[in-house]
């Protein structure tokens, strides 16, 4: 059977009978699903972050977890591979970080693992030799293994998009770092036996990691030769994060002698929901103040003289325009890549708009 969600509604297709199953009535919008270990039911997350089960045979829904507050990300519900009555999921209400919770039928939910970083579960049933998950650590997304003895890192620096270890010990991963575009890797006994094409890029610049007062990591990319100019890169989202991984665009600028400050401004993910500030009614103005504070620190530390340029992507372009309007004396130019700003600011700095059809 194939189960999927389309426009918040569940569909279950039976391959053998070549038709959709008739589901029990339920007037609830769902946003994520996964199968239980034995395939007898679906585990579902609704639009209000509550967790449900759907019994395939009985055509019956049952609410398992009542959300204490709205969870903005995906709870990453995964089954235990030893017990169909157990699953794991994410919640951030207790510590402000994405923590791992365990649910067991008849016993309910309990906090399984907490730490001062955001965590993300992988997409397949597991627990036999430990619970594998990803964690954001100083601009890296690392693979962790949780056992009764504690937690250990089992990956190198970089960004792991996915990771799977077979029962025979073969590891499949999708991985990236400053010298490696996202590539597929197969290893056994700790040694790579296959790596995808174009897996390494020559002449990459290793960034300098800088942490601000809240614990968020920024990156500085400096040319090997003389620095001709400085630019600030502001990611989109705003609920995303720039991490230590290969970036074609940034490298192309560094090759031309431009030093790049990659800022993970207020609203960036990875260090808990306080920094994400999702419910801040003055988010944009506070983001501009946050960028100004952190950028001034970089200007002083790296003795940057003269004006800098701003490169904003999507929502980041909105911050860039707002910043240039508020601090025009500091800005040389603004590059807007598919920006979301609908009004035209009157600041004097040069600007370049790279937009699609029917955009501003």
PDB file of C-alpha atoms in Angstrom, residues 212 214 216-218 232-242 261-271 274-277 283-284 286-295 311-320 323 340:
ATOM      1  CA  UNK A 212      27.526  35.411  18.457  1.00  0.00           C
ATOM      2  CA  UNK A 214      23.296  33.653  21.577  1.00  0.00           C
ATOM      3  CA  UNK A 216      24.549  31.115  16.548  1.00  0.00           C
ATOM      4  CA  UNK A 217      27.402  30.435  14.112  1.00  0.00           C
ATOM      5  CA  UNK A 218      28.367  32.839  11.299  1.00  0.00           C
ATOM      6  CA  UNK A 232      27.357  40.151   3.577  1.00  0.00           C
ATOM      7  CA  UNK A 233      25.287  37.109   2.542  1.00  0.00           C
ATOM      8  CA  UNK A 234      21.751  36.854   4.025  1.00  0.00           C
ATOM      9  CA  UNK A 235      19.930  33.566   3.476  1.00  0.00           C
ATOM     10  CA  UNK A 236      16.233  33.136   2.693  1.00  0.00           C
ATOM     11  CA  UNK A 237      13.558  31.686   4.871  1.00  0.00           C
ATOM     12  CA  UNK A 238      13.731  33.338   7.227  1.00  0.00           C
ATOM     13  CA  UNK A 239      13.567  30.031   9.107  1.00  0.00           C
ATOM     14  CA  UNK A 240      16.572  28.424   7.498  1.00  0.00           C
ATOM     15  CA  UNK A 241      20.290  28.352   8.285  1.00  0.00           C
ATOM     16  CA  UNK A 242      23.539  28.708   6.363  1.00  0.00           C
ATOM     17  CA  UNK A 261      30.382  37.352   5.761  1.00  0.00           C
ATOM     18  CA  UNK A 262      27.628  34.733   5.947  1.00  0.00           C
ATOM     19  CA  UNK A 263      25.252  35.806   8.710  1.00  0.00           C
ATOM     20  CA  UNK A 264      22.698  33.546  10.377  1.00  0.00           C
ATOM     21  CA  UNK A 265      20.516  36.376  11.579  1.00  0.00           C
ATOM     22  CA  UNK A 266      17.723  36.321  14.156  1.00  0.00           C
ATOM     23  CA  UNK A 267      15.115  33.854  12.869  1.00  0.00           C
ATOM     24  CA  UNK A 268      17.672  31.286  11.680  1.00  0.00           C
ATOM     25  CA  UNK A 269      17.107  27.713  12.826  1.00  0.00           C
ATOM     26  CA  UNK A 270      19.385  25.278  14.643  1.00  0.00           C
ATOM     27  CA  UNK A 271      19.803  26.692  18.142  1.00  0.00           C
ATOM     28  CA  UNK A 274      14.014  31.384  21.124  1.00  0.00           C
ATOM     29  CA  UNK A 275      16.441  32.453  18.399  1.00  0.00           C
ATOM     30  CA  UNK A 276      13.878  31.595  15.716  1.00  0.00           C
ATOM     31  CA  UNK A 277      11.556  34.305  17.148  1.00  0.00           C
ATOM     32  CA  UNK A 283      10.553  40.416  13.547  1.00  0.00           C
ATOM     33  CA  UNK A 284      11.895  42.298  10.507  1.00  0.00           C
ATOM     34  CA  UNK A 286      14.559  43.196  15.136  1.00  0.00           C
ATOM     35  CA  UNK A 287      16.359  41.178  12.461  1.00  0.00           C
ATOM     36  CA  UNK A 288      17.823  44.375  11.011  1.00  0.00           C
ATOM     37  CA  UNK A 289      19.018  45.407  14.483  1.00  0.00           C
ATOM     38  CA  UNK A 290      20.479  41.918  15.001  1.00  0.00           C
ATOM     39  CA  UNK A 291      22.337  42.054  11.662  1.00  0.00           C
ATOM     40  CA  UNK A 292      23.652  45.530  12.524  1.00  0.00           C
ATOM     41  CA  UNK A 293      24.948  44.375  15.910  1.00  0.00           C
ATOM     42  CA  UNK A 294      26.691  41.258  14.593  1.00  0.00           C
ATOM     43  CA  UNK A 295      28.025  43.007  11.492  1.00  0.00           C
ATOM     44  CA  UNK A 311      23.512  39.946  -0.915  1.00  0.00           C
ATOM     45  CA  UNK A 312      19.971  38.916   0.041  1.00  0.00           C
ATOM     46  CA  UNK A 313      18.240  35.746  -1.130  1.00  0.00           C
ATOM     47  CA  UNK A 314      14.417  35.596  -1.032  1.00  0.00           C
ATOM     48  CA  UNK A 315      13.440  36.789   2.470  1.00  0.00           C
ATOM     49  CA  UNK A 316      17.070  37.773   3.080  1.00  0.00           C
ATOM     50  CA  UNK A 317      16.663  40.438   0.373  1.00  0.00           C
ATOM     51  CA  UNK A 318      13.900  42.022   2.454  1.00  0.00           C
ATOM     52  CA  UNK A 319      16.372  42.379   5.322  1.00  0.00           C
ATOM     53  CA  UNK A 320      19.029  43.706   2.930  1.00  0.00           C
ATOM     54  CA  UNK A 323      19.183  47.477   6.357  1.00  0.00           C
ATOM     55  CA  UNK A 340      10.236  39.126  -1.367  1.00  0.00           C
TER      56      UNK A 340
END
